[in-house]
Amino acid sequence: MFKILDMELGKNHIGFTYTATGRKTFTTFNPKLNQPNDVLFTEATVREIDAAVELAAVNFDRYKNTSGKKKAHFLNTIAEEILTLGDTLIKMYCQETGLPEGRAKGERGRTIFQLQSFANLLSEGSWVEATIDTANPERKPLPKLDLRRMNIPLGPVVVFGASNFPLAYSTAGGDTASALAAGCPVIVKSHPMHAGTGTLVASAIISAAKKTGMPEGVFSNLNSSGIEVGQQLVSHPKIKAVGFTGSMRGGRALFDLAAKRKEPIPVFAEMGSINPVVILPEELDKNTLYWAENYAKSITLAAGQFCTNPGLILGVKGNQFTNFASLLANEISKIEPNCMLHPIIFKGYKTKKQQVQSQSKLEALVENNEPQSDNFTAGSIARVDGDTFLNKTVLHDEVFGPFSLLVECKSLEQLKHIINNLEGQLTATLIATEKEAAANLDIIEALQNRVGRLIFNGVPTGVEVCNSMVHGGPYPASTDCRFSAVGVHAIKRWVRPFSFQNFPDSLLPEALKDQNPLNINQTRI
Ligand code: NAP
């Protein structure tokens, strides 16, 4: 099996076939060894892009009308096929990202879990939110009509692989799993930094699609190392929605492109976030070292390459916050430098950090800790006063990497003012005693208005995959804060509500039939 995969590794998957007609090729990069990997990938051509979208569009109705049980079997089989890739996948992942084997295996486990969660959702079936208003011909002054509503899939979807989650938020990650579950064929625009990992996973999805009798265009994977392929996909008239995780620049460009189409389509982009942490003095005084140790770990975890990385720590000027800052700096300086995902992300981190640290009135708290080897970086923090932070919006930007800015506010009033002036965020964290929190409900209120998830006495890194998770937030954390990219509710991004009026029972989908053959929750009015 792996021999075939080796042979086909550099190619694009268009439905059930491998093609590579383009001339432009690229390689991935091993950041630990600081050298290119040895597989050549072929950039998808305009013809290949078109073929993938056409195949998805032609087969949309067939896939849409495939039963929930069959789709669930498809998703579960993808999970099995990914496991069958075994160490080949893990080795490829590590060599393309510099991330350790433990992380690769953990992320594979999360990917499997996500696929299985959506399979369970489909097997149960109530996610379509069937709502039935039966007719009442006797109603006065007008008879009431029979109306039945359910969720139906939007159509073919483009998913952009995320550089910082090569498995859980890429080829078979959360966006793909949720879109396939909804009944939308998926075309993945693979992330160029982990094209090999993506191609292996794509082969698992194709194999599962064949084994479970799915229509051919249900999934395609296109390689590219430039923005054109993604732009062509988003502009294609037969694409109906987009999922994206990455930079503010990329996400916004794709959102604008989608809005300018003749038929605008939704783009669910998850972009930058600095995840503010508010630390109140009483709790800080009680547990200074505990919070310093935990935040040193959270800031530097996986070289800070998480969308939930705590990039901003707000406290009130005083002994507690000063002690915390020095303990945090000390803890961070003990942590070994870590390899970043790619030279481009490494360079982006250095440039952005330098831009922030060169601002006047900003004090670096961990200095001279930069390792000499390329692509490796150590954690760092800096401190600034509240007035300067408020006046310099460059300090509000995400520095994607192991960096956090401590803001020393002159009062709780200023701290609240800062929260109200922040852009939308994925998360916020409140470190406080219960009594302190109860006395500062307006801080909780202010944070709630800015974020999608509020954490009490914890760290923002580590996203639990479960039904109650919200991974999204007011813009620019995400382009549509009404939806979550994590957890089974993510399926709602890829569906639209639809009503049948006065339809005979025999012509209704099973979810809306009177006898309820699927035995799902039907809301009857
Ligand atoms: P990215 O530059 O946004 O790229 C993500 C994907 O979008 C890539 O496939 C890229 O294509 C494509 N893309 C980017 N700009 C585009 C455009 N204008 N039109 C069409 N497609 C476009 O993100 P990245 O490569 O993952 O990392 C770069 C930076 O993004 C990081 O340094 C970090 O600042 C940020 N980032 C943030 C998060 C977060 O969760 N907050 C996560 C990951 C990255 P090509 O690569 O093929 O050009």
Coordinates of C-alpha atoms in Angstrom, one line a residue, residues 44-250:
A44 CA -2.7 22.1 -9.2
T45 CA -3.5 23.6 -12.6
V46 CA -6.6 25.6 -13.6
R47 CA -7.9 22.5 -15.4
E48 CA -7.4 20.3 -12.3
I49 CA -9.1 22.9 -10.1
D50 CA -12.1 22.9 -12.5
A51 CA -12.2 19.1 -12.7
A52 CA -12.3 18.8 -8.9
V53 CA -15.1 21.4 -8.5
E54 CA -17.1 20.0 -11.4
L55 CA -16.9 16.5 -10.0
A56 CA -18.0 17.7 -6.6
A57 CA -20.9 19.7 -8.1
V58 CA -22.1 16.9 -10.4
N59 CA -22.2 14.5 -7.5
F60 CA -23.5 16.9 -4.8
D61 CA -27.2 15.6 -5.0
R62 CA -26.1 12.0 -4.7
Y63 CA -23.9 12.7 -1.7
K64 CA -26.5 15.0 -0.1
N65 CA -29.1 12.2 -0.4
T66 CA -26.9 9.5 1.0
S67 CA -28.3 8.4 4.4
G68 CA -26.9 9.6 7.6
K69 CA -25.9 6.0 8.5
K70 CA -23.9 5.6 5.3
K71 CA -22.2 9.0 5.8
A72 CA -21.4 7.9 9.4
H73 CA -19.9 4.7 8.0
F74 CA -17.8 6.8 5.6
L75 CA -16.5 9.1 8.4
N76 CA -15.7 6.1 10.7
T77 CA -13.9 4.4 7.8
I78 CA -11.8 7.5 7.1
A79 CA -10.7 7.3 10.8
E80 CA -9.7 3.6 10.3
E81 CA -7.8 4.4 7.1
I82 CA -5.9 7.2 8.8
L83 CA -4.8 4.8 11.5
T84 CA -3.8 2.2 8.9
L85 CA -1.3 4.8 7.6
G86 CA 0.6 4.1 10.8
D87 CA 4.1 5.4 11.3
T88 CA 4.4 6.5 7.7
L89 CA 2.0 9.3 8.5
I90 CA 3.7 10.1 11.9
K91 CA 7.1 10.3 10.3
M92 CA 5.9 12.5 7.5
Y93 CA 4.2 14.8 10.0
C94 CA 7.3 15.2 12.1
Q95 CA 9.6 15.8 9.2
E96 CA 7.4 18.5 7.7
T97 CA 6.7 20.4 10.9
G98 CA 9.5 19.9 13.4
L99 CA 6.8 18.9 16.0
P100 CA 7.5 15.9 18.2
E101 CA 6.1 12.4 17.7
G102 CA 3.9 12.7 20.8
R103 CA 2.2 15.8 19.4
A104 CA 1.7 14.0 16.0
K105 CA 0.1 11.0 17.7
G106 CA -2.0 13.3 20.0
E107 CA -3.2 15.3 17.0
R108 CA -4.0 12.1 15.1
G109 CA -6.1 10.9 18.1
R110 CA -8.0 14.2 18.0
T111 CA -8.6 13.9 14.3
I112 CA -10.0 10.4 14.7
F113 CA -12.1 11.5 17.7
Q114 CA -13.6 14.4 15.6
L115 CA -14.4 12.1 12.7
Q116 CA -16.1 9.7 15.1
S117 CA -18.0 12.4 16.9
F118 CA -19.6 13.6 13.6
A119 CA -20.3 9.9 12.7
N120 CA -22.2 9.6 16.0
L121 CA -24.1 12.8 15.3
L122 CA -25.2 11.5 11.9
S123 CA -26.1 8.0 13.2
E124 CA -28.4 9.7 15.8
G125 CA -29.7 12.1 13.1
S126 CA -31.4 14.9 15.1
W127 CA -28.9 17.5 14.0
V128 CA -31.2 18.4 11.0
E129 CA -33.5 20.1 13.5
A130 CA -36.7 18.8 12.0
T131 CA -39.6 21.2 12.8
I132 CA -43.1 20.3 11.8
D133 CA -46.1 22.6 11.7
T134 CA -49.0 20.5 10.7
A135 CA -51.9 21.9 8.7
N136 CA -55.1 23.1 10.3
P137 CA -57.8 23.6 7.6
E138 CA -60.3 24.7 10.2
R139 CA -58.2 27.7 11.4
K140 CA -60.0 31.0 11.1
P141 CA -59.8 33.4 9.4
L142 CA -57.3 31.5 7.2
P143 CA -56.5 27.8 7.2
K144 CA -53.0 26.9 8.4
L145 CA -50.7 25.3 5.9
D146 CA -48.5 22.2 6.5
L147 CA -44.9 23.5 6.8
R148 CA -41.9 21.3 7.6
R149 CA -38.4 22.6 8.1
M150 CA -34.9 21.0 8.3
N151 CA -31.2 21.7 7.6
I152 CA -29.8 20.9 4.2
P153 CA -26.2 21.1 3.0
L154 CA -25.0 24.2 1.1
G155 CA -23.0 22.4 -1.7
P156 CA -19.3 21.9 -2.5
V157 CA -17.0 23.5 0.1
V158 CA -13.4 24.5 0.0
V159 CA -11.2 23.8 3.1
F160 CA -7.8 25.5 3.5
G161 CA -5.4 23.3 5.6
A162 CA -4.0 25.1 8.7
S163 CA -0.2 25.2 9.1
N164 CA -0.3 24.8 12.8
F165 CA -2.7 21.8 12.8
P166 CA -1.5 19.5 10.0
L167 CA -4.0 16.8 11.0
A168 CA -6.7 18.1 13.3
Y169 CA -7.3 21.3 11.2
S170 CA -6.2 20.2 7.8
T171 CA -7.1 17.5 5.2
A172 CA -9.4 15.4 7.4
G173 CA -9.6 17.9 10.2
G174 CA -12.6 19.6 11.9
D175 CA -13.6 21.7 8.8
T176 CA -13.5 18.7 6.5
A177 CA -15.2 16.3 8.9
S178 CA -18.0 18.8 9.7
A179 CA -18.6 19.6 6.0
L180 CA -18.7 16.0 4.9
A181 CA -21.1 15.3 7.8
A182 CA -23.4 18.0 6.6
G183 CA -23.5 16.4 3.2
C184 CA -21.1 18.9 1.4
P185 CA -18.4 17.5 -1.0
V186 CA -15.0 18.9 0.1
I187 CA -12.1 20.2 -1.9
V188 CA -9.0 20.7 0.3
K189 CA -6.5 23.4 -0.7
S190 CA -3.6 21.6 1.0
H191 CA -1.2 23.7 3.1
P192 CA 2.1 23.8 1.3
M193 CA 4.2 23.3 4.5
H194 CA 2.8 19.8 5.0
A195 CA 1.8 18.7 1.6
G196 CA 3.1 15.1 2.2
T197 CA 1.0 14.7 5.4
G198 CA -2.0 16.1 3.5
T199 CA -1.5 13.8 0.5
L200 CA -1.3 10.7 2.8
V201 CA -4.4 11.7 4.7
A202 CA -6.2 12.4 1.3
S203 CA -5.3 8.9 0.2
A204 CA -7.0 7.6 3.4
I205 CA -10.2 9.6 2.6
I206 CA -10.3 8.4 -1.0
S207 CA -9.8 4.8 0.1
A208 CA -12.6 5.2 2.6
A209 CA -14.9 6.8 0.0
K210 CA -14.3 3.8 -2.4
K211 CA -14.8 1.2 0.4
T212 CA -18.1 2.8 1.5
G213 CA -19.5 3.4 -2.0
M214 CA -19.4 7.3 -1.8
P215 CA -19.8 9.2 -5.1
E216 CA -16.5 10.1 -6.8
G217 CA -16.4 13.9 -6.3
V218 CA -17.1 13.7 -2.6
F219 CA -13.5 14.7 -1.8
S220 CA -10.5 16.1 -3.7
N221 CA -7.1 17.3 -2.5
L222 CA -5.2 20.0 -4.4
N223 CA -1.6 20.9 -3.8
S224 CA -0.1 24.4 -4.3
S225 CA 2.5 26.7 -2.9
G226 CA 1.0 30.0 -3.8
I227 CA -2.2 31.9 -3.3
E228 CA -3.6 31.5 -6.8
V229 CA -5.1 28.0 -6.4
G230 CA -7.0 29.1 -3.3
Q231 CA -8.2 32.2 -5.0
Q232 CA -9.4 30.3 -8.0
L233 CA -11.2 27.8 -5.8
V234 CA -13.0 30.5 -3.8
S235 CA -13.9 32.4 -7.0
H236 CA -15.4 29.2 -8.7
P237 CA -19.1 29.7 -9.2
K238 CA -19.9 26.1 -8.1
I239 CA -18.2 26.5 -4.7
K240 CA -20.8 27.4 -2.0
A241 CA -18.7 28.0 1.2
V242 CA -15.1 28.2 2.5
G243 CA -13.4 27.1 5.7
F244 CA -10.1 28.7 6.6
T245 CA -7.6 28.8 9.6
G246 CA -4.6 31.0 9.3
S247 CA -3.4 34.6 9.1
M248 CA -5.6 37.7 9.3
R249 CA -4.2 38.8 5.9
G250 CA -5.1 35.5 4.2

